[in-house]
Each structure stands twice: as C-alpha cells, then as structure tokens.
Amino acid sequence: MRVFIKTYGCQMNERDSEALAGMLSKAGYEIVADEEQADVLLFNTCSVREQAERKAIGKIGYMKKLKQKKPDLVIGALGCMAQRLGNELFQELPHLDFVLGTGQLHTLVPLLESIRADRRQVADLRESAAVLNEMGSHFRPTGAPDAWHGQIAITRGCNRFCSYCIVPYVRGREVSREMNDVLEEARELVASGVREIMLLGQNVAAYGLGGNINPPPPGVSPFAELLEELDRIPELLRVRFTSPYVTYFNDRLIAAMAASRCCCHNVHLPLQSGSDRILRAMNRQYTAESYWEKVCELRAAIPDLTFSTDVIVGFPGESDEDFEWTRELLNRVGFDNAFIFKYSPRPGAKSAALEDSVPQHVKEERNQILLDDLHSRVARLLQGQVGTLQEVLVEGVSPRNPARWCGRTGTNRVVHFEPVPGIEPGTLRKIRIERAGNVSLSGSVQG
Ligand code: 5AD
Ligand code: SF4
C-alpha cells in the first residue's frame, strides 16, 4: 500500500505528518512523493487562516478525478481543518473517505485498515489524551538530505486563547509530555544521526507548567530544565525551539539559555502587534513596553541573540497610528526575520464577532511596508557580519547552487561556502564571513 501525504500549515503539522509517516511505514505502508502513485491520499490540514483552508479544500476537490480513475483510492482529511469542519467536509467533498481530527491522529493505521475492510465514510473528532504520547514516531529514510535535523513536539494544544486564533479550539487544551519521554526521543534521534533538534509547541516555554500559570513564578521553568537535560547529550550539537510566548521568558529560562552549550542564539518571539490597544483586543497578555523590556533582558544575557517574530496586520480596528506603533517596535527590536500575516477572521475564534474593518488593500499596504522594512534591515544586519568568524552547522549542498555548500549559524543565518575535503553535513565548522547578500552570507571554511 502506497501513501501520499500533503501537509498544510505550521511546523507542528509537519511534525505530525512525519510521525504519521513513521507509523505508517512501521505498519508496512510505503510513503510516496507522487499522488498518482498512491493508494491512500492524506491531507494534513490547517485552519489558522481562511486561505489555508481554501487551498486544502481546493486540492482535495481536485482529487475527485483521480478517484474516478481509481475507485479504490482512499482519501482522508486530517488535522486542524478536519477537526473544525468535521462531517461538513463530506458535503463539500463527497469523494472524501474519512476525516480524522487532531485528537485521533494516532489511530490512523487501524482506521485505514477498517476503511479498507468496510468502505464507508468515517469522521473521528474525539478528544483523546493518548495522542500526546503516541505521536513519537519518526520517519527517517536513509540518505535523506536533512538527516542531521529532527523535530520533537513537547506540548500539544494551547491555553492562551488569543482572540483571533482558532488553534485552542482545534487543537484543544495545552498538555506537556513527560520529560523522560522527550529525552528518550531525543536520544533515539541522536543515535540515528540527528545533530540538531527543534522543539515544538504552541507555547514551548509553558512546557511542564500544568497549563494555567501565566506568567510562571520567578525561578520556575520546566522548559529550562529540559534545555539543561538536552545539553547533556554529547553528540547533540544544537537545540532550537518554536514558539515561546513572551511572558514565559522568566529569569530561570533566560539564565538556562545563556548557560547552554547547544541552545541556539535565536528566538522566535511572536509579537503580533506593537500597539497596546490592539494587543489588549487580541487578548495578548503583555504590552509593547514589556515585550521590549524582555528583548533587552534577553540581549543583556545573550549579546549575539537574534530574534524573529509573527505579526498580524489589519486586526479589527487597527488604525494608522496602531500600525505605526507596530512598525516602530519591529524596527527598534531589529528582527532578523518576521512572518507578517494579514488578519483573517476565523469562525469560532472570539475576534470573528468584530467587524473585519480594515480594508484588504490597507492590509496589503501595511504588509508591504513591513516587508520592505524587513528586507532593508536584514541586508544591513548581514552586512554587519562581514569579517566575523561564525560557527556553522553544515547542512550540505546548497539548494540554489550545487557547486557550493551551505549551513546555518546558531543565530539562524544562512552561510554559503566552498566545500573542503572531508566536510560532512551535521558537523560544526568555523567560517570566516567574506560577503553579505540580501538574505544570506558567504565565506570560507577556516577549520
Ligand atoms: N489571521 C491572521 N494571522 C493569524 N495568525 C493566527 N491566527 C491568525 C488569523 N486569524 C498568525 C499569528 C500566529 C501565526 C502562526 O499565525 O501571527 O503567530
Ligand atoms: Fe494561537 Fe495565541 Fe495559542 Fe499562538 S499563543 S496558538 S496565537 S492562541
């Protein structure tokens, strides 16, 4: 049986798909990259913006033709949109065989067996505690170009209820995995050749806090303890994580990051808006000033720390002045990267009750202004790196130029270089930075 998996949305979905691929391949299924070759088509969907849902529905709709040619084809919608729309999807997509929600992903293999034995449409949207611990499989085909990189989900769900966000409704309450399970998964990945681990969660910094404390008390951070434990795995060279909610960055966590051997000096710290009025309407539990103070505290402890962020433009009621506050704070922090999203009302989330008052063309203008600021700032920041010596984790042949190799600094900057004899992906090398482009650096290997 051959299975094709298409994933929409965030890294958490990518990780879920990888775990599903791991489970399927262990059960004897073959994972294929071409939908025409497959006996089972899986669409792991996203609900975070309307566009993501439209894309997945369009794609699944288009698969009807394939099913007419191959009536035995099994088609499933999984994940966030599957959870949100449930049985409604069968009306829109009558050729769909099953809908599997976020709480039941771990039951995919037996579900496929039962559908093959008895063809009928099935929707399973039940919550389940088991999904937390049963999505630890990995899919690591031999010779994969990114064999040095692995991802581990340490929490599932979210308790923050930002007013625009559908995630708490489709992924449920925040739950954390046991530290020993996470460490065991990390050790297994490292034994299979992984050298960099990305820790994933809707709010990773809330890891192990039991769900309802914001902010955590001073001195308390189970996430910091996890980073310290990961530091003790000798062959693990790097740890990254995404995303922490700013108020969870307490003294304990900052100190652990600063002291860590392998925690990278880059933080993705979602800001969403630089206007206190809008932050309040978004139910974000910080002000622009307290966000800025946290950035300063982090920089004082880790001077070369770089930041990236998420921003929403065009939230209901966002005025020119609100937008200017956001723009100013983005420039003041000097983010290395920013994911800018145009507000999209999500039925079910609180802000959907507000009028989507900012016209589309204004959202687009604001989006473009922030992107232009970002591009010129990044070019300037990269220029400032010329002449420095950087430790780079070698990734392999550059996807853009097969004559060159590439890697990444701990601060998450891409570096291109001439390969030297014996160089291997997944190793650390010192590289002297000689030139800066608009989005990446280049230099030569020093040792
Ligand atoms: N509209 C636009 N962007 C959104 N995000 C979450 N919900 C919405 C929405 N309704 C963005 C936030 C979040 C990122 C993953 O997606 O910036 O951090
Ligand atoms: Fe959504 Fe806010 Fe939770 Fe992030 S922290 S997943 S934006 S509710």
XYZ file of C-alpha atoms and ligand atoms in Angstrom:
473
model
C 0.000 0.000 0.000
C 1.409 3.346 -1.021
C 0.557 6.539 0.859
C 0.935 10.147 -0.252
C 0.885 12.831 2.477
C 0.385 16.537 1.800
C 0.837 18.915 4.723
C -0.517 22.445 5.132
C 0.364 24.985 7.818
C 2.846 25.138 10.652
C 5.818 23.084 11.801
C 3.591 21.259 14.258
C 1.613 19.903 11.305
C 4.862 18.996 9.529
C 5.908 17.104 12.631
C 2.529 15.339 12.915
C 2.823 14.274 9.269
C 6.317 12.946 9.893
C 5.067 10.962 12.881
C 2.197 9.582 10.758
C 4.666 8.636 8.010
C 6.778 6.864 10.645
C 3.759 4.950 11.984
C 2.594 4.006 8.506
C 5.973 2.817 7.349
C 6.374 0.717 10.508
C 2.999 -0.860 9.673
C 4.257 -1.810 6.204
C 2.951 1.098 4.131
C 5.225 2.808 1.627
C 5.409 6.624 1.630
C 5.439 8.048 -1.910
C 6.019 11.574 -3.180
C 3.647 11.353 -6.159
C -0.115 11.392 -5.602
C -0.732 9.494 -8.865
C 1.248 6.532 -7.493
C -0.635 6.326 -4.207
C -3.395 4.056 -2.913
C -4.074 6.384 0.026
C -4.017 10.215 -0.074
C -3.708 12.047 3.239
C -4.191 15.798 3.607
C -2.968 17.136 6.939
C -4.804 20.430 7.058
C -4.518 23.877 8.680
C -7.199 26.296 9.892
C -5.163 29.259 11.019
C -6.200 31.471 8.089
C -9.027 31.133 5.597
C -6.566 30.849 2.723
C -5.040 27.659 4.208
C -8.476 26.047 4.400
C -9.390 27.111 0.876
C -6.177 25.630 -0.504
C -6.744 22.240 1.117
C -10.415 22.065 0.092
C -9.458 23.033 -3.472
C -6.770 20.365 -3.606
C -8.941 17.603 -2.142
C -11.737 18.625 -4.534
C -9.372 18.215 -7.437
C -8.569 14.643 -6.324
C -12.065 13.598 -7.381
C -10.741 12.999 -10.898
C -8.073 10.653 -9.607
C -10.687 8.757 -7.622
C -12.865 8.360 -10.714
C -9.899 6.672 -12.396
C -9.032 4.618 -9.284
C -12.211 3.904 -7.299
C -10.243 2.032 -4.593
C -8.296 5.166 -3.735
C -8.742 6.154 -0.059
C -8.735 9.901 0.664
C -8.513 11.372 4.171
C -8.562 14.879 5.650
C -6.672 15.134 8.937
C -5.638 17.773 11.447
C -6.937 21.246 12.243
C -9.410 21.921 9.419
C -10.651 18.344 9.673
C -11.309 18.992 13.365
C -13.032 22.317 12.717
C -15.329 21.249 9.898
C -15.810 17.554 10.673
C -18.782 15.977 8.885
C -19.420 19.191 6.915
C -16.448 18.213 4.767
C -18.339 15.199 3.404
C -20.997 17.535 1.986
C -18.454 19.661 0.185
C -16.196 16.734 -0.754
C -18.380 13.641 -1.254
C -15.423 11.603 -2.533
C -13.653 12.004 0.832
C -13.403 8.715 2.778
C -12.508 9.922 6.239
C -11.997 12.916 8.488
C -9.565 12.456 11.357
C -9.337 15.206 13.985
C -6.295 16.401 15.928
C -7.092 14.233 18.976
C -7.193 10.970 16.998
C -4.188 11.191 14.680
C -2.522 8.276 16.466
C -5.377 5.974 15.359
C -4.661 6.422 11.646
C -3.268 2.933 10.976
C -6.205 0.937 12.442
C -8.634 3.410 10.862
C -7.143 2.788 7.417
C -7.377 -0.972 7.974
C -11.054 -0.710 8.906
C -11.861 1.518 5.929
C -10.187 -0.911 3.562
C -12.190 -3.779 5.055
C -15.507 -1.913 5.044
C -15.816 1.096 2.732
C -17.865 3.821 4.417
C -17.314 7.461 5.320
C -15.920 7.895 8.826
C -15.337 11.048 10.898
C -13.498 10.729 14.203
C -13.193 14.043 16.047
C -12.983 12.802 19.622
C -10.539 14.299 22.078
C -8.049 11.841 23.459
C -5.240 12.011 25.978
C -3.395 9.232 24.136
C -2.455 11.424 21.179
C 0.087 13.241 23.388
C 2.263 10.178 23.890
C 1.552 8.209 20.754
C 2.894 10.612 18.143
C 6.571 9.972 18.860
C 7.381 8.036 15.656
C 9.871 9.447 13.195
C 10.289 8.829 9.501
C 13.973 8.844 8.651
C 14.555 7.371 5.203
C 18.230 6.507 4.637
C 20.110 9.118 2.646
C 17.631 11.944 3.376
C 19.455 15.266 2.828
C 18.382 16.600 6.232
C 19.237 13.509 8.269
C 21.082 15.814 10.714
C 17.839 17.600 11.685
C 14.979 16.280 13.810
C 11.874 17.696 15.439
C 10.184 16.816 18.706
C 6.739 18.028 19.805
C 6.982 18.663 23.557
C 3.479 20.054 24.100
C 0.167 19.853 22.244
C -2.676 22.357 22.234
C -2.815 25.916 23.545
C -4.354 27.666 26.550
C -3.685 31.281 25.614
C -6.886 31.984 23.614
C -5.635 34.937 21.612
C -8.852 36.422 20.272
C -8.004 35.917 16.571
C -6.741 32.367 16.895
C -8.523 29.113 16.122
C -5.739 26.884 17.493
C -7.103 26.440 21.058
C -10.411 25.284 19.541
C -8.991 22.847 17.004
C -6.017 21.527 18.960
C -7.554 21.606 22.417
C -6.033 22.350 25.808
C -2.293 22.570 26.314
C -0.694 19.367 27.575
C 3.003 18.594 28.085
C 4.856 15.359 27.573
C 6.874 13.780 30.366
C 10.463 14.978 30.340
C 11.797 11.407 30.235
C 9.773 10.634 27.104
C 11.093 13.747 25.397
C 14.673 12.905 26.393
C 14.308 9.333 25.220
C 13.022 10.553 21.856
C 15.951 12.994 21.654
C 18.483 10.244 22.428
C 16.952 7.979 19.775
C 17.128 10.759 17.199
C 20.738 11.497 18.076
C 21.593 7.785 17.826
C 20.108 7.814 14.311
C 22.418 10.661 13.255
C 20.456 13.783 14.239
C 22.652 16.669 15.411
C 20.108 19.491 15.636
C 16.737 19.194 17.352
C 13.848 21.615 17.007
C 11.465 21.529 19.988
C 7.903 22.310 19.007
C 4.828 23.523 20.813
C 2.218 26.284 20.520
C 3.910 27.791 23.578
C 7.028 25.749 24.275
C 8.044 27.902 27.223
C 4.880 26.767 29.061
C 6.235 23.216 28.923
C 5.620 21.290 32.149
C 3.782 24.109 33.940
C 0.471 22.275 34.030
C -1.394 24.623 31.726
C -2.734 27.569 33.651
C 0.057 29.711 35.062
C 0.849 32.962 33.254
C 3.411 34.233 33.970
C 5.258 31.396 35.705
C 6.700 32.257 39.134
C 10.285 33.566 39.171
C 12.813 30.757 39.273
C 10.396 28.189 37.846
C 10.782 26.877 34.301
C 10.494 23.177 33.485
C 11.362 24.175 29.917
C 14.722 25.474 31.187
C 15.248 22.114 32.921
C 14.552 20.356 29.634
C 17.150 22.509 27.843
C 19.668 21.635 30.561
C 19.000 17.921 30.172
C 19.361 18.126 26.394
C 22.728 19.823 26.919
C 23.935 16.582 28.494
C 23.562 14.575 25.264
C 27.122 14.892 23.950
C 26.524 14.299 20.222
C 23.632 16.752 20.131
C 25.136 19.934 18.730
C 22.169 22.252 18.572
C 18.724 22.796 20.024
C 16.189 25.256 18.654
C 12.599 25.809 19.709
C 9.429 27.456 18.462
C 7.414 29.320 19.690
C 7.632 30.728 23.208
C 5.027 33.224 24.479
C 6.932 36.270 25.714
C 5.610 36.352 29.298
C 7.013 32.850 29.921
C 10.590 34.028 29.428
C 11.489 34.375 33.091
C 14.876 34.728 34.817
C 15.258 30.947 35.089
C 14.739 30.346 31.373
C 16.944 33.235 30.285
C 19.772 32.012 32.547
C 19.437 28.447 31.221
C 19.598 29.652 27.635
C 22.611 31.825 28.322
C 24.479 28.971 30.033
C 23.511 26.311 27.499
C 26.097 24.574 25.329
C 23.778 23.702 22.491
C 20.764 26.048 22.680
C 20.929 28.316 19.629
C 21.139 32.081 19.971
C 17.949 32.782 18.076
C 14.439 33.187 19.420
C 11.185 33.268 17.531
C 9.121 35.546 19.771
C 5.670 36.306 18.363
C 4.785 39.989 18.828
C 1.523 40.211 16.789
C 1.205 43.972 17.310
C 3.150 46.896 18.766
C 0.001 48.771 19.827
C -1.212 48.208 23.387
C -4.794 48.835 22.336
C -4.626 46.103 19.705
C -2.671 43.743 21.958
C -5.471 44.072 24.504
C -8.129 43.372 21.864
C -6.085 40.362 20.786
C -6.025 39.117 24.412
C -2.230 39.079 24.323
C -1.099 39.356 27.929
C 1.723 41.880 27.566
C 2.291 45.444 26.458
C 4.621 46.729 23.756
C 6.848 48.084 26.528
C 7.027 44.813 28.469
C 7.814 42.953 25.241
C 10.628 45.422 24.560
C 11.943 45.020 28.132
C 12.068 41.256 27.689
C 14.038 41.669 24.463
C 16.516 43.910 26.331
C 16.804 41.419 29.195
C 17.466 38.585 26.757
C 20.050 40.624 24.866
C 21.805 41.605 28.073
C 22.197 37.900 28.925
C 22.985 36.714 25.364
C 24.519 39.601 23.405
C 24.504 37.968 19.944
C 20.897 36.723 20.245
C 18.804 37.264 17.118
C 15.027 37.491 17.037
C 12.293 36.627 14.616
C 8.581 37.190 15.062
C 4.992 36.886 13.866
C 2.882 39.974 13.206
C -0.735 40.379 12.177
C -1.669 43.479 10.173
C -5.244 44.642 9.809
C -6.702 43.280 13.046
C -10.217 44.780 13.517
C -9.905 48.463 14.426
C -6.171 48.731 13.666
C -5.645 52.426 12.858
C -2.729 54.042 11.041
C -1.382 55.014 14.437
C -1.632 51.446 15.802
C 0.175 50.238 12.721
C 2.916 52.830 13.188
C 3.488 51.544 16.747
C 3.980 48.061 15.320
C 6.317 49.303 12.636
C 8.353 51.288 15.127
C 8.744 48.371 17.528
C 9.747 45.986 14.728
C 12.480 48.395 13.696
C 13.562 49.049 17.281
C 13.963 45.340 18.063
C 15.680 44.854 14.700
C 14.157 41.462 13.930
C 16.185 39.207 11.657
C 13.014 37.739 10.271
C 9.298 38.423 10.560
C 6.313 36.447 9.345
C 3.665 39.007 8.557
C 0.064 37.882 8.238
C -2.998 39.739 7.046
C -5.764 39.322 9.576
C -8.218 36.609 8.589
C -11.398 36.206 10.689
C -11.792 32.626 11.881
C -15.331 31.481 12.646
C -15.210 30.148 16.206
C -12.473 32.489 17.449
C -13.560 35.483 19.595
C -12.489 38.222 17.185
C -14.768 36.810 14.467
C -17.568 38.718 16.237
C -15.785 42.006 15.454
C -16.200 43.679 12.111
C -13.232 42.895 9.840
C -12.898 46.648 9.474
C -9.529 47.152 7.788
C -9.976 47.020 4.005
C -7.983 44.379 2.133
C -5.928 46.970 0.255
C -4.876 48.588 3.543
C -3.859 45.171 4.917
C -1.813 44.654 1.782
C -0.181 48.089 2.025
C 0.754 47.543 5.675
C 2.060 44.088 4.869
C 4.241 45.518 2.115
C 5.610 48.332 4.282
C 6.715 45.853 6.943
C 8.251 43.550 4.323
C 10.190 46.434 2.757
C 11.459 47.484 6.210
C 12.445 43.886 6.908
C 14.331 43.413 3.657
C 16.400 46.550 4.015
C 17.065 45.846 7.681
C 18.176 42.245 7.017
C 20.570 43.361 4.259
C 22.074 45.859 6.738
C 22.325 43.315 9.567
C 24.007 40.784 7.271
C 26.483 43.412 6.052
C 27.476 43.905 9.687
C 28.562 40.251 9.859
C 31.267 40.583 7.203
C 34.704 39.883 8.683
C 33.376 37.849 11.641
C 34.174 34.222 12.361
C 30.999 32.134 12.711
C 30.342 28.618 13.888
C 28.145 26.979 11.271
C 26.274 23.699 11.315
C 26.970 22.233 7.875
C 23.730 21.314 6.075
C 25.065 20.037 2.730
C 24.954 21.073 -0.928
C 23.269 24.444 -1.392
C 19.802 24.033 -2.920
C 20.458 27.153 -5.008
C 23.962 26.410 -6.294
C 25.213 22.812 -6.497
C 28.860 23.958 -6.576
C 28.541 25.471 -3.093
C 27.537 24.118 0.287
C 25.505 25.842 2.939
C 24.950 25.832 6.656
C 23.468 27.969 9.374
C 24.844 29.960 12.276
C 23.348 29.495 15.732
C 21.801 32.918 15.170
C 19.940 31.313 12.243
C 21.726 32.999 9.356
C 22.380 31.003 6.187
C 26.036 30.844 5.099
C 27.295 29.613 1.700
C 30.826 28.338 1.224
C 33.123 26.209 -0.968
C 33.159 22.646 0.342
C 36.517 21.416 1.643
C 37.674 17.770 1.503
C 36.079 15.617 4.178
C 33.307 18.075 5.041
C 30.132 16.353 6.265
C 26.552 17.512 6.838
C 25.722 17.676 10.534
C 29.152 18.887 11.701
C 30.228 22.261 13.070
C 32.778 24.325 11.159
C 34.252 27.773 11.666
C 33.614 30.019 8.688
C 35.084 33.457 8.038
C 32.304 35.653 6.608
C 33.509 37.441 3.488
C 30.387 38.715 1.774
C 26.783 39.524 2.585
C 23.871 39.193 0.181
C 20.278 40.289 0.743
C 19.244 37.118 2.519
C 22.401 35.125 3.242
C 26.117 35.287 3.928
C 29.084 33.683 2.241
C 32.529 32.874 3.459
C 35.293 30.292 3.633
C 35.886 27.344 5.910
C 38.636 28.020 8.473
C 38.953 24.639 10.112
N -5.332 35.831 10.960
C -4.053 36.110 10.593
N -2.985 35.565 11.181
C -3.189 34.691 12.179
N -2.330 34.004 12.959
C -3.040 33.257 13.817
N -4.363 33.442 13.623
C -4.473 34.353 12.614
C -5.573 34.959 11.958
N -6.832 34.689 12.329
C -0.879 34.140 12.864
C -0.255 34.606 14.176
C 0.434 33.365 14.674
C 0.816 32.695 13.372
C 1.152 31.256 13.483
O -0.316 32.887 12.561
O 0.687 35.614 13.880
O 1.552 33.646 15.490
Fe -2.956 30.918 18.832
Fe -2.195 32.626 20.747
Fe -2.084 29.958 21.213
Fe -0.347 31.081 19.500
S -0.487 31.530 21.724
S -1.554 29.165 19.147
S -1.577 32.700 18.551
S -3.945 31.182 20.850
